[in-house]
mmCIF file of C-alpha atoms and ligand atoms in Angstrom:
data_model
loop_
_atom_site.group_PDB
_atom_site.id
_atom_site.type_symbol
_atom_site.label_atom_id
_atom_site.label_comp_id
_atom_site.label_asym_id
_atom_site.label_seq_id
_atom_site.Cartn_x
_atom_site.Cartn_y
_atom_site.Cartn_z
ATOM 1 C CA UNK R 39 2.864 -18.495 20.642
ATOM 2 C CA UNK R 40 0.214 -16.068 21.980
ATOM 3 C CA UNK R 41 -0.724 -13.295 19.868
ATOM 4 C CA UNK R 42 -0.919 -9.750 21.197
ATOM 5 C CA UNK R 43 -3.298 -7.166 20.384
ATOM 6 C CA UNK R 44 -2.588 -5.769 17.051
ATOM 7 C CA UNK R 45 -0.902 -2.366 16.912
ATOM 8 C CA UNK R 46 0.257 -0.557 14.061
ATOM 9 C CA UNK R 47 4.128 -0.531 13.565
ATOM 10 C CA UNK R 48 3.930 2.474 11.237
ATOM 11 C CA UNK R 49 2.577 4.637 13.986
ATOM 12 C CA UNK R 50 4.909 6.153 16.879
ATOM 13 C CA UNK R 51 8.416 6.758 16.720
ATOM 14 C CA UNK R 52 10.925 3.819 16.808
ATOM 15 C CA UNK R 53 12.595 2.764 19.656
ATOM 16 C CA UNK R 54 15.834 1.126 18.613
ATOM 17 C CA UNK R 55 18.273 3.081 17.455
ATOM 18 C CA UNK R 56 20.258 1.175 15.283
ATOM 19 C CA UNK R 57 24.365 1.929 14.588
ATOM 20 C CA UNK R 58 25.213 3.721 11.408
ATOM 21 C CA UNK R 59 21.785 2.859 9.343
ATOM 22 C CA UNK R 60 23.162 4.921 6.494
ATOM 23 C CA UNK R 61 26.746 3.883 7.056
ATOM 24 C CA UNK R 62 28.721 0.858 5.240
ATOM 25 C CA UNK R 63 24.883 -0.848 3.925
ATOM 26 C CA UNK R 64 24.223 -4.259 3.644
ATOM 27 C CA UNK R 65 24.592 -4.872 0.015
ATOM 28 C CA UNK R 66 28.266 -3.898 0.215
ATOM 29 C CA UNK R 67 29.889 -2.558 -2.995
ATOM 30 C CA UNK R 68 27.596 -4.576 -5.105
ATOM 31 C CA UNK R 69 24.516 -2.565 -4.511
ATOM 32 C CA UNK R 70 21.451 -3.416 -5.805
ATOM 33 C CA UNK R 71 22.997 -5.474 -8.999
ATOM 34 C CA UNK R 72 22.350 -5.068 -12.439
ATOM 35 C CA UNK R 73 18.999 -7.157 -12.595
ATOM 36 C CA UNK R 74 17.043 -3.460 -12.830
ATOM 37 C CA UNK R 75 17.104 -1.772 -15.694
ATOM 38 C CA UNK R 76 15.029 1.486 -16.590
ATOM 39 C CA UNK R 77 13.348 -0.709 -19.311
ATOM 40 C CA UNK R 78 12.249 -3.189 -16.510
ATOM 41 C CA UNK R 79 13.338 -6.877 -15.746
ATOM 42 C CA UNK R 80 10.114 -8.587 -16.838
ATOM 43 C CA UNK R 81 7.619 -8.215 -19.692
ATOM 44 C CA UNK R 82 5.363 -5.725 -18.603
ATOM 45 C CA UNK R 83 7.381 -4.575 -15.954
ATOM 46 C CA UNK R 84 9.685 -1.179 -15.001
ATOM 47 C CA UNK R 85 8.945 2.562 -14.608
ATOM 48 C CA UNK R 86 5.343 3.042 -15.014
ATOM 49 C CA UNK R 87 4.697 5.821 -18.092
ATOM 50 C CA UNK R 88 2.851 8.982 -17.218
ATOM 51 C CA UNK R 89 -0.943 8.898 -16.963
ATOM 52 C CA UNK R 90 -3.140 11.432 -15.648
ATOM 53 C CA UNK R 91 -6.693 11.125 -13.849
ATOM 54 C CA UNK R 92 -9.973 12.796 -14.904
ATOM 55 C CA UNK R 93 -11.204 14.849 -11.770
ATOM 56 C CA UNK R 94 -14.175 13.412 -10.241
ATOM 57 C CA UNK R 95 -13.364 10.103 -10.218
ATOM 58 C CA UNK R 96 -15.289 8.007 -7.970
ATOM 59 C CA UNK R 97 -12.776 6.389 -5.146
ATOM 60 C CA UNK R 98 -14.450 4.314 -2.326
ATOM 61 C CA UNK R 99 -11.759 3.919 0.594
ATOM 62 C CA UNK R 100 -12.575 0.871 2.567
ATOM 63 C CA UNK R 101 -11.441 1.436 6.462
ATOM 64 C CA UNK R 102 -11.434 4.626 8.300
ATOM 65 C CA UNK R 103 -7.793 4.216 9.988
ATOM 66 C CA UNK R 104 -4.689 6.116 9.300
ATOM 67 C CA UNK R 105 -4.007 5.232 5.634
ATOM 68 C CA UNK R 106 -7.991 5.396 4.745
ATOM 69 C CA UNK R 107 -8.176 8.764 6.017
ATOM 70 C CA UNK R 108 -5.096 9.928 4.543
ATOM 71 C CA UNK R 109 -5.631 8.997 0.936
ATOM 72 C CA UNK R 110 -9.070 9.924 1.086
ATOM 73 C CA UNK R 111 -8.301 13.344 2.221
ATOM 74 C CA UNK R 112 -5.509 13.276 -0.273
ATOM 75 C CA UNK R 113 -7.513 12.327 -3.302
ATOM 76 C CA UNK R 114 -10.348 14.389 -2.271
ATOM 77 C CA UNK R 115 -7.953 17.630 -2.412
ATOM 78 C CA UNK R 116 -6.922 16.518 -5.719
ATOM 79 C CA UNK R 117 -10.569 16.707 -6.837
ATOM 80 C CA UNK R 118 -12.066 13.218 -6.816
ATOM 81 C CA UNK R 119 -15.261 12.241 -5.626
ATOM 82 C CA UNK R 120 -14.036 10.101 -2.345
ATOM 83 C CA UNK R 121 -16.434 8.251 -0.074
ATOM 84 C CA UNK R 122 -14.867 6.347 3.092
ATOM 85 C CA UNK R 123 -16.377 2.738 3.854
ATOM 86 C CA UNK R 124 -16.522 1.753 7.496
ATOM 87 C CA UNK R 125 -17.962 -1.241 9.214
ATOM 88 C CA UNK R 126 -20.016 1.850 11.413
ATOM 89 C CA UNK R 127 -20.541 4.742 9.326
ATOM 90 C CA UNK R 128 -22.849 6.298 12.047
ATOM 91 C CA UNK R 129 -19.748 6.505 14.404
ATOM 92 C CA UNK R 130 -17.228 7.920 11.722
ATOM 93 C CA UNK R 131 -19.163 11.259 11.035
ATOM 94 C CA UNK R 132 -16.285 13.690 12.626
ATOM 95 C CA UNK R 133 -14.254 12.666 9.538
ATOM 96 C CA UNK R 134 -14.802 15.491 7.302
ATOM 97 C CA UNK R 135 -15.517 13.222 4.477
ATOM 98 C CA UNK R 136 -18.580 11.384 3.178
ATOM 99 C CA UNK R 137 -18.638 7.858 5.194
ATOM 100 C CA UNK R 138 -20.985 4.975 4.271
ATOM 101 C CA UNK R 139 -21.235 1.283 4.739
ATOM 102 C CA UNK R 140 -18.662 -0.947 3.107
ATOM 103 C CA UNK R 141 -20.705 -2.388 0.475
ATOM 104 C CA UNK R 142 -22.303 1.101 -0.356
ATOM 105 C CA UNK R 143 -19.004 2.645 -0.690
ATOM 106 C CA UNK R 144 -17.617 -0.061 -2.841
ATOM 107 C CA UNK R 145 -20.439 -0.328 -5.060
ATOM 108 C CA UNK R 146 -20.520 3.476 -5.863
ATOM 109 C CA UNK R 147 -17.028 3.392 -6.688
ATOM 110 C CA UNK R 148 -14.923 3.144 -9.986
ATOM 111 C CA UNK R 149 -11.795 2.494 -7.920
ATOM 112 C CA UNK R 150 -12.053 0.554 -4.629
ATOM 113 C CA UNK R 151 -9.292 0.981 -2.174
ATOM 114 C CA UNK R 152 -8.550 -1.506 0.485
ATOM 115 C CA UNK R 153 -7.230 -0.045 3.527
ATOM 116 C CA UNK R 154 -8.226 -2.547 6.302
ATOM 117 C CA UNK R 155 -6.301 -5.000 8.537
ATOM 118 C CA UNK R 156 -4.813 -7.551 5.976
ATOM 119 C CA UNK R 157 -5.338 -10.392 8.173
ATOM 120 C CA UNK R 158 -9.241 -9.070 8.137
ATOM 121 C CA UNK R 159 -9.344 -7.783 4.691
ATOM 122 C CA UNK R 160 -10.887 -10.953 2.677
ATOM 123 C CA UNK R 161 -13.529 -11.504 5.126
ATOM 124 C CA UNK R 162 -14.645 -8.039 5.043
ATOM 125 C CA UNK R 163 -14.329 -7.774 1.347
ATOM 126 C CA UNK R 164 -16.652 -10.831 1.060
ATOM 127 C CA UNK R 165 -19.108 -9.542 3.599
ATOM 128 C CA UNK R 166 -19.565 -6.540 1.556
ATOM 129 C CA UNK R 167 -19.889 -8.488 -1.795
ATOM 130 C CA UNK R 168 -17.908 -9.811 -4.309
ATOM 131 C CA UNK R 169 -20.339 -8.260 -7.086
ATOM 132 C CA UNK R 170 -19.528 -4.686 -6.062
ATOM 133 C CA UNK R 171 -15.887 -5.495 -7.063
ATOM 134 C CA UNK R 172 -16.572 -6.965 -10.223
ATOM 135 C CA UNK R 173 -14.527 -5.328 -12.991
ATOM 136 C CA UNK R 174 -13.175 -2.764 -10.659
ATOM 137 C CA UNK R 175 -9.649 -1.589 -9.956
ATOM 138 C CA UNK R 176 -8.819 -2.495 -6.514
ATOM 139 C CA UNK R 177 -6.173 -0.718 -4.650
ATOM 140 C CA UNK R 178 -4.844 -2.968 -2.117
ATOM 141 C CA UNK R 179 -2.380 -1.173 0.405
ATOM 142 C CA UNK R 180 -3.096 -4.045 3.380
ATOM 143 C CA UNK R 181 -0.473 -5.716 5.108
ATOM 144 C CA UNK R 182 -1.627 -8.853 7.535
ATOM 145 C CA UNK R 183 0.446 -8.795 10.585
ATOM 146 C CA UNK R 184 0.140 -9.736 14.356
ATOM 147 C CA UNK R 185 2.543 -8.508 16.865
ATOM 148 C CA UNK R 186 3.714 -11.749 18.752
ATOM 149 C CA UNK R 187 6.257 -12.113 21.781
ATOM 150 C CA UNK R 188 9.031 -12.297 19.614
ATOM 151 C CA UNK R 189 7.875 -9.475 17.549
ATOM 152 C CA UNK R 190 5.868 -8.269 14.334
ATOM 153 C CA UNK R 191 5.048 -11.003 12.071
ATOM 154 C CA UNK R 192 3.505 -11.294 8.683
ATOM 155 C CA UNK R 193 0.207 -13.464 8.624
ATOM 156 C CA UNK R 194 0.682 -13.977 4.701
ATOM 157 C CA UNK R 195 3.880 -15.565 4.455
ATOM 158 C CA UNK R 196 4.051 -17.655 1.170
ATOM 159 C CA UNK R 197 0.974 -16.203 -0.594
ATOM 160 C CA UNK R 198 0.822 -12.582 -0.490
ATOM 161 C CA UNK R 199 -2.342 -10.761 0.555
ATOM 162 C CA UNK R 200 -2.867 -8.993 -2.991
ATOM 163 C CA UNK R 201 -2.908 -12.680 -4.521
ATOM 164 C CA UNK R 202 -5.427 -13.970 -2.003
ATOM 165 C CA UNK R 203 -7.767 -10.765 -2.732
ATOM 166 C CA UNK R 204 -7.126 -11.431 -6.485
ATOM 167 C CA UNK R 205 -8.027 -15.116 -6.371
ATOM 168 C CA UNK R 206 -10.864 -14.324 -4.065
ATOM 169 C CA UNK R 207 -12.370 -11.679 -6.413
ATOM 170 C CA UNK R 208 -11.088 -12.754 -9.838
ATOM 171 C CA UNK R 209 -13.404 -10.259 -11.478
ATOM 172 C CA UNK R 210 -11.838 -7.148 -9.560
ATOM 173 C CA UNK R 211 -8.526 -5.869 -11.086
ATOM 174 C CA UNK R 212 -6.373 -6.140 -7.944
ATOM 175 C CA UNK R 213 -2.962 -3.602 -7.968
ATOM 176 C CA UNK R 214 -0.741 -3.591 -4.877
ATOM 177 C CA UNK R 215 0.757 -0.625 -4.196
ATOM 178 C CA UNK R 216 1.594 2.148 -1.256
ATOM 179 C CA UNK R 217 2.302 -0.948 1.232
ATOM 180 C CA UNK R 218 6.075 -0.099 1.599
ATOM 181 C CA UNK R 219 5.650 3.201 3.642
ATOM 182 C CA UNK R 220 4.013 5.044 6.260
ATOM 183 C CA UNK R 221 0.644 6.924 5.388
ATOM 184 C CA UNK R 222 2.579 10.319 5.929
ATOM 185 C CA UNK R 223 4.914 9.529 2.977
ATOM 186 C CA UNK R 224 2.028 7.921 1.076
ATOM 187 C CA UNK R 225 0.353 11.309 0.880
ATOM 188 C CA UNK R 226 3.401 13.523 0.620
ATOM 189 C CA UNK R 227 6.270 11.949 -0.859
ATOM 190 C CA UNK R 228 7.806 15.645 -1.530
ATOM 191 C CA UNK R 229 8.153 15.790 2.058
ATOM 192 C CA UNK R 230 10.779 13.606 1.713
ATOM 193 C CA UNK R 231 14.718 14.496 1.367
ATOM 194 C CA UNK R 232 14.749 13.187 -2.357
ATOM 195 C CA UNK R 233 12.638 11.336 -4.895
ATOM 196 C CA UNK R 234 12.022 7.944 -3.503
ATOM 197 C CA UNK R 235 10.057 4.655 -5.017
ATOM 198 C CA UNK R 236 6.947 3.427 -4.787
ATOM 199 C CA UNK R 237 5.963 -0.057 -6.206
ATOM 200 C CA UNK R 238 2.997 -1.812 -8.275
ATOM 201 C CA UNK R 239 2.207 -5.075 -8.548
ATOM 202 C CA UNK R 240 -1.096 -6.487 -10.684
ATOM 203 C CA UNK R 241 -2.260 -8.657 -13.364
ATOM 204 C CA UNK R 242 -4.186 -6.114 -15.246
ATOM 205 C CA UNK R 243 -1.898 -3.201 -17.388
ATOM 206 C CA UNK R 244 -4.889 -0.954 -17.477
ATOM 207 C CA UNK R 245 -5.694 -1.120 -13.910
ATOM 208 C CA UNK R 246 -1.770 -0.460 -13.080
ATOM 209 C CA UNK R 247 -2.446 2.660 -15.233
ATOM 210 C CA UNK R 248 -5.263 3.996 -13.266
ATOM 211 C CA UNK R 249 -3.422 3.275 -10.018
ATOM 212 C CA UNK R 250 -0.232 5.234 -11.409
ATOM 213 C CA UNK R 251 -2.362 7.979 -12.240
ATOM 214 C CA UNK R 252 -3.924 8.001 -8.843
ATOM 215 C CA UNK R 253 -0.453 7.877 -7.378
ATOM 216 C CA UNK R 254 0.588 10.799 -9.451
ATOM 217 C CA UNK R 255 -2.422 12.954 -7.558
ATOM 218 C CA UNK R 256 -0.692 12.064 -4.597
ATOM 219 C CA UNK R 257 2.526 13.431 -5.697
ATOM 220 C CA UNK R 258 4.555 10.463 -6.941
ATOM 221 C CA UNK R 259 6.040 11.464 -10.085
ATOM 222 C CA UNK R 260 5.809 9.116 -12.897
ATOM 223 C CA UNK R 261 9.757 8.245 -12.558
ATOM 224 C CA UNK R 262 9.206 7.432 -9.151
ATOM 225 C CA UNK R 263 6.628 4.522 -9.903
ATOM 226 C CA UNK R 264 8.263 1.056 -10.470
ATOM 227 C CA UNK R 265 5.756 -1.447 -11.857
ATOM 228 C CA UNK R 266 7.122 -4.965 -10.227
ATOM 229 C CA UNK R 267 5.266 -6.762 -12.618
ATOM 230 C CA UNK R 268 2.082 -9.402 -11.890
ATOM 231 C CA UNK R 269 0.461 -9.797 -8.763
ATOM 232 C CA UNK R 270 2.502 -12.228 -7.232
ATOM 233 C CA UNK R 271 5.439 -9.611 -7.053
ATOM 234 C CA UNK R 272 3.026 -8.220 -4.292
ATOM 235 C CA UNK R 273 4.963 -10.703 -1.863
ATOM 236 C CA UNK R 274 7.980 -8.427 -2.060
ATOM 237 C CA UNK R 275 6.053 -5.291 -1.111
ATOM 238 C CA UNK R 276 4.277 -7.134 1.999
ATOM 239 C CA UNK R 277 7.571 -8.781 3.033
ATOM 240 C CA UNK R 278 9.042 -5.396 2.925
ATOM 241 C CA UNK R 279 7.052 -4.821 6.085
ATOM 242 C CA UNK R 280 9.621 -6.370 8.453
ATOM 243 C CA UNK R 281 12.288 -4.354 6.802
ATOM 244 C CA UNK R 282 10.473 -1.304 7.216
ATOM 245 C CA UNK R 283 9.844 -2.329 10.984
ATOM 246 C CA UNK R 284 13.749 -2.586 11.292
ATOM 247 C CA UNK R 285 14.397 0.847 9.560
ATOM 248 C CA UNK R 286 11.927 2.398 11.751
ATOM 249 C CA UNK R 287 13.808 1.527 14.931
ATOM 250 C CA UNK R 288 17.130 2.131 13.170
ATOM 251 C CA UNK R 289 15.759 5.798 12.241
ATOM 252 C CA UNK R 290 13.589 6.491 14.889
ATOM 253 C CA UNK R 291 11.186 7.631 12.752
ATOM 254 C CA UNK R 292 8.095 6.105 10.608
ATOM 255 C CA UNK R 293 8.509 8.958 8.020
ATOM 256 C CA UNK R 294 11.069 7.632 5.234
ATOM 257 C CA UNK R 295 11.263 5.708 2.046
ATOM 258 C CA UNK R 296 13.583 3.665 0.043
ATOM 259 C CA UNK R 297 14.749 4.655 -3.443
ATOM 260 C CA UNK R 298 15.633 1.879 -5.881
ATOM 261 C CA UNK R 299 19.153 3.152 -7.935
ATOM 262 C CA UNK R 300 19.677 1.350 -11.247
ATOM 263 C CA UNK R 301 23.161 0.814 -12.507
ATOM 264 C CA UNK R 302 24.964 3.948 -13.707
ATOM 265 C CA UNK R 303 24.860 4.288 -17.457
ATOM 266 C CA UNK R 304 28.237 4.002 -18.825
HETATM 267 N N1 NAP M 596 -0.803 2.778 8.729
HETATM 268 C C1 NAP M 596 0.554 2.952 7.769
HETATM 269 O O1 NAP M 596 1.238 3.818 7.734
HETATM 270 C C2 NAP M 596 0.318 1.581 7.137
HETATM 271 C C3 NAP M 596 1.294 1.622 5.790
HETATM 272 C C4 NAP M 596 1.350 0.566 5.139
HETATM 273 C C5 NAP M 596 0.517 -0.370 5.126
HETATM 274 N N2 NAP M 596 -0.661 -0.440 6.284
HETATM 275 C C6 NAP M 596 -1.563 -1.365 5.861
HETATM 276 O O2 NAP M 596 -2.903 -0.572 5.626
HETATM 277 C C7 NAP M 596 -3.841 -1.050 6.289
HETATM 278 C C8 NAP M 596 -4.464 0.081 6.942
HETATM 279 O O3 NAP M 596 -3.699 0.303 8.107
HETATM 280 P P1 NAP M 596 -4.301 1.598 9.176
HETATM 281 O O4 NAP M 596 -3.049 1.982 9.919
HETATM 282 O O5 NAP M 596 -5.365 2.555 8.597
HETATM 283 O O6 NAP M 596 -5.013 0.480 10.022
HETATM 284 P P2 NAP M 596 -5.868 0.582 11.065
HETATM 285 O O7 NAP M 596 -5.678 2.239 11.659
HETATM 286 O O8 NAP M 596 -6.185 -0.217 12.097
HETATM 287 O O9 NAP M 596 -7.498 0.863 10.272
HETATM 288 C C9 NAP M 596 -7.858 0.057 9.801
HETATM 289 C C10 NAP M 596 -9.582 0.407 9.378
HETATM 290 O O10 NAP M 596 -10.149 -0.702 8.931
HETATM 291 C C11 NAP M 596 -11.344 -1.053 9.430
HETATM 292 N N3 NAP M 596 -11.634 -2.194 9.757
HETATM 293 C C12 NAP M 596 -12.212 -3.336 8.750
HETATM 294 N N4 NAP M 596 -12.150 -4.459 9.635
HETATM 295 C C13 NAP M 596 -11.733 -4.259 10.723
HETATM 296 C C14 NAP M 596 -11.243 -5.128 11.659
HETATM 297 N N5 NAP M 596 -11.485 -6.400 11.759
HETATM 298 N N6 NAP M 596 -10.607 -4.862 12.819
HETATM 299 C C15 NAP M 596 -10.314 -3.208 12.629
HETATM 300 N N7 NAP M 596 -10.496 -2.349 11.795
HETATM 301 C C16 NAP M 596 -11.379 -3.011 10.889
HETATM 302 C C17 NAP M 596 -11.656 0.054 10.466
HETATM 303 O O11 NAP M 596 -12.299 1.153 9.899
HETATM 304 P P3 NAP M 596 -13.969 1.097 10.764
HETATM 305 O O12 NAP M 596 -13.914 0.693 12.042
HETATM 306 O O13 NAP M 596 -14.403 2.601 10.133
HETATM 307 O O14 NAP M 596 -14.399 -0.158 9.565
HETATM 308 C C18 NAP M 596 -10.012 0.595 10.575
HETATM 309 O O15 NAP M 596 -10.118 1.868 11.175
HETATM 310 C C19 NAP M 596 -3.258 -2.105 7.340
HETATM 311 O O16 NAP M 596 -3.264 -3.553 6.648
HETATM 312 C C20 NAP M 596 -2.043 -2.018 7.256
HETATM 313 O O17 NAP M 596 -0.856 -3.199 7.299
HETATM 314 C C21 NAP M 596 -0.331 0.808 6.967
#
């Protein structure tokens, strides 16, 4: 099957209006079922406890596209010391933020953010050098996909990109998050009609605490953050892209998010 050029499913309005997107839902009356509880269904997972960052945290955002720019601006506005990492920093001078090479941006950072095309992320990070990721929180937002003749297709169908990055860089502390929504919602959750859910997946609890605090800086309240568990749960976050694309078509917009609703307490 020939692959067409990669174009982002997150940009532009959806062009297929679905019938009754919010009408009778696909889950019927059973809803999300009893698996989720405020305490979380698995050891270490569940809502993330509140944590705060210290202003001036050094963040290297790799990738200068929609996601990288939006996050870099938002964290800089929150008082952090943000450097964008680009393959061609000389050509990215108009962004209004410091831009360095990928290796340099990662080397100077405490937290490295992967906002690059998921199909290319591991090669790009390898080229930067594994040593600059050692011991660091690596916040992975990327999703690997291609746009085929039959539509949007994931490149990581069995093992997630988040897991692949963790395996490729075992000394990094990978946390997958924010990959289930558009960049507009990532940095402005209060622009949505009500509180929605952001997910975290990762093996290192302390890295998830740091990531949760950085999410709080973007406007994600602790109650909106749901820790799914270890990095293998990134599979669900990445596969959500398939539903995201369908929702975007049904709603006619890319600015929306989902909310996990637990069972009523009786
Ligand atoms: N857009 C969204 O709202 C959204 C939502 C959820 C998840 N995601 C995921 O987040 C990641 C970033 O999304 P995006 O929309 O910001 O992507 P994008 O606009 O395509 O930007 C990605 C950036 O990564 C850098 N890059 C490094 N290697 C590259 C390569 N081989 N080809 C092209 N660019 C490369 C480029 O910056 P330099 O040229 O400066 O190096 C580029 O601007 C993707 O994995 C995407 O699937 C996006």
